[in-house]
Coordinates of C-alpha atoms in Angstrom, one line a residue:
M1 CA 34.6 166.6 -7.9
P2 CA 35.8 166.4 -12.1
S3 CA 36.6 169.1 -13.6
L4 CA 33.7 171.3 -15.4
R5 CA 35.2 170.4 -18.8
S6 CA 35.9 166.6 -18.2
R7 CA 31.8 166.9 -17.5
A8 CA 31.2 167.9 -20.3
L9 CA 33.5 165.8 -22.2
S10 CA 31.3 162.8 -21.3
V11 CA 28.2 164.7 -21.9
A12 CA 29.8 166.1 -26.0
L13 CA 30.5 161.8 -26.2
I14 CA 27.0 160.5 -25.7
A15 CA 25.5 162.8 -27.6
A16 CA 27.6 161.7 -30.1
G17 CA 27.1 158.0 -29.4
R18 CA 30.7 157.3 -29.5
R19 CA 29.8 154.4 -27.1
R20 CA 27.9 152.8 -30.4
R21 CA 31.4 151.5 -31.6
F22 CA 31.1 148.7 -28.9
G23 CA 27.2 149.0 -28.5
S24 CA 27.3 145.4 -30.1
A25 CA 29.1 142.6 -31.8
E26 CA 27.8 142.9 -34.9
A27 CA 28.9 146.7 -34.5
V28 CA 32.7 145.7 -33.9
R29 CA 32.0 142.5 -36.8
T30 CA 31.4 144.7 -39.1
R31 CA 34.0 148.3 -38.0
V32 CA 36.7 145.1 -38.9
A33 CA 35.0 144.3 -41.8
E34 CA 35.2 147.9 -43.6
S35 CA 38.8 148.2 -42.3
A36 CA 39.7 144.9 -43.6
R37 CA 38.5 147.0 -46.9
R38 CA 39.4 150.6 -46.2
P39 CA 42.1 149.8 -43.7
A40 CA 42.5 153.0 -41.5
S41 CA 46.0 155.5 -41.7
H42 CA 48.8 154.3 -38.6
L43 CA 51.0 157.6 -39.8
P44 CA 51.7 160.5 -37.8
P45 CA 50.5 163.2 -38.0
H46 CA 53.1 165.8 -40.1
S47 CA 53.7 168.2 -37.4
L48 CA 55.5 165.3 -34.9
G49 CA 58.2 166.0 -37.9
R50 CA 58.2 169.4 -36.4
V51 CA 60.1 168.5 -33.1
A52 CA 61.0 165.3 -33.5
E53 CA 62.6 162.8 -35.8
V54 CA 60.6 159.7 -37.0
S55 CA 61.7 157.2 -38.9
R56 CA 59.9 154.1 -40.0
T57 CA 61.6 150.1 -39.8
F58 CA 59.8 146.6 -40.3
V59 CA 59.7 144.0 -37.7
G60 CA 57.7 141.1 -39.3
A61 CA 55.2 143.0 -40.6
W62 CA 54.6 145.4 -37.5
P63 CA 55.2 148.4 -38.9
V64 CA 57.3 150.2 -35.9
Y65 CA 57.6 153.8 -35.6
D66 CA 60.6 155.3 -33.4
V67 CA 60.2 159.0 -32.9
S68 CA 62.9 160.9 -30.9
P69 CA 63.5 164.1 -30.2
R70 CA 65.2 167.2 -32.6
G71 CA 68.4 168.0 -31.8
A72 CA 69.0 167.0 -28.5
E73 CA 70.0 162.8 -27.2
P74 CA 67.3 161.2 -25.5
A75 CA 67.1 161.0 -21.9
A76 CA 65.1 157.6 -21.3
R77 CA 63.5 155.2 -23.7
V78 CA 59.5 154.5 -23.7
L79 CA 58.4 151.3 -25.5
Y80 CA 54.1 152.6 -26.1
V81 CA 51.6 150.4 -27.0
H82 CA 48.5 151.4 -28.3
G83 CA 44.8 151.5 -27.3
G84 CA 41.9 150.7 -29.5
G85 CA 40.1 147.3 -28.8
Y86 CA 42.5 145.7 -30.4
V87 CA 40.9 146.8 -33.6
G88 CA 41.9 150.3 -34.1
E89 CA 44.7 151.9 -35.6
L90 CA 46.8 154.5 -33.6
M91 CA 45.1 157.7 -33.9
R92 CA 45.7 161.6 -32.9
P93 CA 45.2 161.2 -29.1
H94 CA 47.8 158.4 -28.8
W95 CA 50.4 160.5 -31.2
S96 CA 49.6 164.0 -29.4
L97 CA 51.1 161.6 -25.5
I98 CA 54.1 160.4 -27.9
R99 CA 54.5 164.0 -28.6
T100 CA 54.4 165.1 -25.1
L101 CA 57.1 162.1 -23.9
V102 CA 59.0 162.8 -26.7
T103 CA 59.0 167.3 -26.0
Q104 CA 58.5 167.0 -21.9
A105 CA 60.3 163.8 -21.4
R106 CA 62.9 163.7 -23.7
A107 CA 62.1 160.2 -24.9
R108 CA 62.8 158.1 -27.2
V109 CA 59.1 156.2 -27.7
V110 CA 59.1 153.1 -30.2
V111 CA 55.5 152.2 -31.5
P112 CA 54.6 149.3 -32.9
A113 CA 51.8 150.1 -35.0
Y114 CA 50.3 146.1 -34.4
I115 CA 48.5 143.4 -36.1
L116 CA 45.3 144.5 -35.0
A117 CA 42.8 141.3 -34.7
P118 CA 41.5 138.9 -35.8
R119 CA 45.1 138.7 -38.0
G120 CA 46.5 139.6 -34.9
T121 CA 46.2 137.3 -32.1
A122 CA 47.6 137.2 -28.7
D123 CA 49.8 133.6 -29.5
R124 CA 51.2 135.7 -32.2
T125 CA 51.4 139.2 -30.4
V126 CA 52.2 138.9 -27.5
P127 CA 55.7 137.0 -28.0
V128 CA 56.2 140.0 -30.9
A129 CA 55.9 143.1 -28.3
A130 CA 57.8 141.1 -25.5
D131 CA 60.9 140.7 -28.4
L132 CA 60.5 144.5 -28.8
L133 CA 60.7 145.0 -25.1
S134 CA 63.4 143.2 -24.4
G135 CA 65.4 144.7 -28.0
L136 CA 64.9 147.9 -26.0
I137 CA 65.9 147.4 -22.6
A138 CA 69.3 145.8 -24.4
S139 CA 70.0 149.2 -26.4
G140 CA 70.8 150.4 -22.7
G141 CA 72.7 153.8 -23.2
A142 CA 71.4 156.7 -21.7
G143 CA 68.1 156.6 -19.1
G144 CA 66.5 153.6 -18.3
T145 CA 63.4 152.0 -20.4
V146 CA 59.8 152.5 -19.4
L147 CA 56.4 150.8 -21.1
V148 CA 53.5 152.5 -21.3
G149 CA 50.3 151.4 -23.3
D150 CA 46.4 152.3 -22.8
S151 CA 43.6 150.4 -22.9
A152 CA 44.0 147.3 -25.5
G153 CA 47.3 148.3 -25.8
A154 CA 48.0 148.1 -22.0
G155 CA 46.5 145.0 -21.5
L156 CA 49.4 143.7 -24.5
A157 CA 51.8 145.9 -22.8
L158 CA 51.0 144.0 -19.4
A159 CA 50.8 140.3 -20.8
A160 CA 54.7 141.1 -22.7
A161 CA 56.1 142.0 -19.5
Q162 CA 55.5 138.8 -18.0
R163 CA 56.2 136.8 -20.9
L164 CA 59.5 138.6 -20.5
R165 CA 60.3 137.7 -17.0
D166 CA 58.9 134.3 -17.6
R167 CA 61.8 134.0 -20.5
T168 CA 64.9 136.5 -19.1
G169 CA 63.7 137.6 -16.0
A170 CA 64.3 140.8 -18.0
Q171 CA 62.4 143.9 -17.1
P172 CA 61.9 147.6 -17.8
S173 CA 62.5 150.2 -15.4
R174 CA 58.4 151.2 -14.7
I175 CA 55.9 150.1 -16.9
V176 CA 52.5 152.1 -16.6
L177 CA 48.8 151.2 -17.3
I178 CA 46.8 153.6 -18.5
S179 CA 42.7 152.9 -18.2
P180 CA 43.9 148.9 -18.7
W181 CA 41.9 145.8 -20.7
L182 CA 42.9 143.1 -18.3
D183 CA 40.1 140.4 -18.0
L184 CA 38.8 140.4 -21.8
S185 CA 36.2 138.0 -20.5
M186 CA 34.3 141.2 -19.5
S187 CA 32.9 138.9 -16.2
H188 CA 33.1 141.0 -13.5
P189 CA 29.7 141.8 -11.4
D190 CA 30.9 145.5 -10.7
Q191 CA 30.4 146.0 -14.2
A192 CA 26.9 146.1 -14.6
A193 CA 26.8 149.0 -12.7
I194 CA 29.3 151.2 -14.3
E195 CA 28.4 150.7 -17.8
P196 CA 25.7 153.2 -18.1
D197 CA 27.7 155.5 -17.1
D198 CA 30.3 155.1 -19.5
P199 CA 30.3 157.3 -22.4
L200 CA 32.8 155.2 -24.8
L201 CA 32.8 151.2 -23.9
A202 CA 29.8 148.7 -23.7
R203 CA 30.2 145.1 -22.2
P204 CA 28.9 143.4 -25.8
G205 CA 31.4 144.6 -28.4
L206 CA 34.4 144.4 -26.0
L207 CA 33.6 140.9 -25.5
E208 CA 33.3 140.3 -29.2
A209 CA 36.5 142.1 -29.8
G210 CA 38.4 140.3 -27.1
R211 CA 37.0 137.2 -28.4
L212 CA 38.9 138.5 -32.1
Y213 CA 41.5 138.7 -30.5
A214 CA 41.7 135.7 -27.9
G215 CA 41.8 133.5 -31.5
N216 CA 41.9 129.9 -30.0
L217 CA 42.5 130.3 -26.9
A218 CA 40.6 131.2 -23.7
A219 CA 40.0 134.1 -22.1
D220 CA 41.2 133.3 -18.6
D221 CA 44.9 132.9 -20.7
P222 CA 47.3 135.0 -19.7
R223 CA 48.4 136.1 -23.1
V224 CA 44.5 137.3 -23.6
S225 CA 43.5 138.4 -20.0
P226 CA 47.0 139.3 -18.1
L227 CA 45.1 139.7 -14.8
H228 CA 44.8 136.5 -14.6
G229 CA 49.4 135.8 -14.8
S230 CA 51.3 136.3 -11.7
F231 CA 52.8 140.2 -10.7
A232 CA 55.4 138.8 -8.8
G233 CA 58.4 140.1 -10.1
L234 CA 57.2 142.6 -12.9
A235 CA 58.8 145.7 -12.8
P236 CA 57.0 148.6 -10.4
L237 CA 53.6 149.7 -11.7
T238 CA 51.8 153.1 -12.4
V239 CA 48.6 152.6 -13.2
F240 CA 45.5 155.9 -14.1
T241 CA 41.7 154.7 -13.8
G242 CA 38.7 156.8 -13.7
T243 CA 35.1 156.1 -12.3
R244 CA 33.6 156.6 -14.9
D245 CA 35.2 153.9 -16.9
L246 CA 34.1 150.6 -17.7
L247 CA 37.3 149.1 -17.0
T248 CA 37.9 150.1 -13.8
T249 CA 37.6 146.9 -12.5
D250 CA 40.1 145.3 -14.5
S251 CA 42.5 148.5 -12.2
R252 CA 40.8 147.7 -8.3
E253 CA 41.8 144.2 -9.3
L254 CA 44.7 144.4 -10.5
L255 CA 46.0 146.7 -7.4
R256 CA 44.7 143.9 -5.1
R257 CA 46.6 140.5 -7.2
A258 CA 49.5 142.5 -7.8
R259 CA 49.9 143.5 -4.5
A260 CA 49.5 140.4 -3.0
D261 CA 51.7 139.1 -5.5
G262 CA 54.9 141.8 -3.9
A263 CA 54.3 144.0 -6.4
E264 CA 54.9 147.9 -6.5
V265 CA 51.9 149.5 -7.9
E266 CA 51.2 153.0 -7.6
Y267 CA 47.2 153.7 -8.2
H268 CA 45.4 156.6 -9.2
E269 CA 42.0 156.1 -9.3
E270 CA 40.1 159.6 -10.4
P271 CA 36.2 160.2 -9.6
G272 CA 33.9 160.8 -12.6
L273 CA 36.6 160.7 -15.0
P274 CA 35.8 158.2 -18.4
H275 CA 38.1 155.6 -20.0
V276 CA 41.7 156.9 -21.0
Y277 CA 41.4 160.3 -19.5
P278 CA 44.9 161.4 -19.5
L279 CA 44.8 161.0 -23.2
L280 CA 42.0 163.6 -23.6
P281 CA 41.9 167.3 -23.6
L282 CA 41.3 168.3 -19.7
P283 CA 43.1 169.3 -16.3
E284 CA 42.7 166.0 -14.9
G285 CA 44.3 164.2 -18.1
R286 CA 47.6 166.5 -18.5
A287 CA 47.9 166.3 -14.6
A288 CA 48.2 162.3 -15.8
R289 CA 50.2 163.6 -18.6
D290 CA 53.1 165.2 -16.1
R291 CA 52.7 162.6 -14.2
I292 CA 54.0 160.4 -16.7
V293 CA 56.9 162.5 -18.1
E294 CA 57.8 162.6 -14.1
L295 CA 58.4 159.1 -13.9
I296 CA 60.4 158.8 -17.3
R297 CA 62.9 161.6 -16.0
A298 CA 63.4 159.8 -12.5
T299 CA 64.2 156.4 -14.8
A300 CA 66.5 158.4 -16.6
S301 CA 67.9 160.6 -13.7
E302 CA 68.6 157.5 -11.9
T303 CA 70.2 154.8 -14.5

């Protein structure tokens, strides 16, 4: 049974019309056009600088933030890939999770502000993300490397891990996927029944955002929809999803296909919880964040 706070938040999100952002293809095109005229900021909040050392470099055209514990050696490394339907920038909930990983897991967190669709398409974006992951793994030092992504960022993270496996065989210590968007065709038959209860997402807008990100690639190309790629040889996976999430079908399919390919999967599906609940100020979100911190700490102690 979901907590009272989580039920109240879902009601509030519906009342606030949050789902309208993805309510239609036109809504997404309008959002993309507005972002082109007035790009949203991806800068970290000033308060992060009080607990972390924050720097920024560029990898090609991508701003990449490096966030490390202030006054302490990192115990592990994290590549964090943010969500937003491939059309939205880093937001405060993303930075809040990053702060938790830095302060509680004592991780160095590398955060790419990747180029958004339609300028950033899968054929261009996935190789750069794979290069970032490869470089972080190769940097060595204390602790392991954990790949974390939420929503669209989880899809990009998984596609990058698959590409790196195919290219060199290298993998991070663990892959953590939060409400992953893994099949941009939005064609799973169970989604129609889930959609009315989702307070954040709707299929028409996600289809358009997915089309913009796919560019010239087909929707079932693994670079676009990594659910269609192989899971053999990947690092152990941890997945978080909720039953009020339109994309929970992707997580269920991942579980089935990954286990069929012999991959190790730790799976958390919480009843009544919305999309990206581990990023939200909920008791269940706190428990999920605690588990992610545990996984990163365990990776550090194993290395």
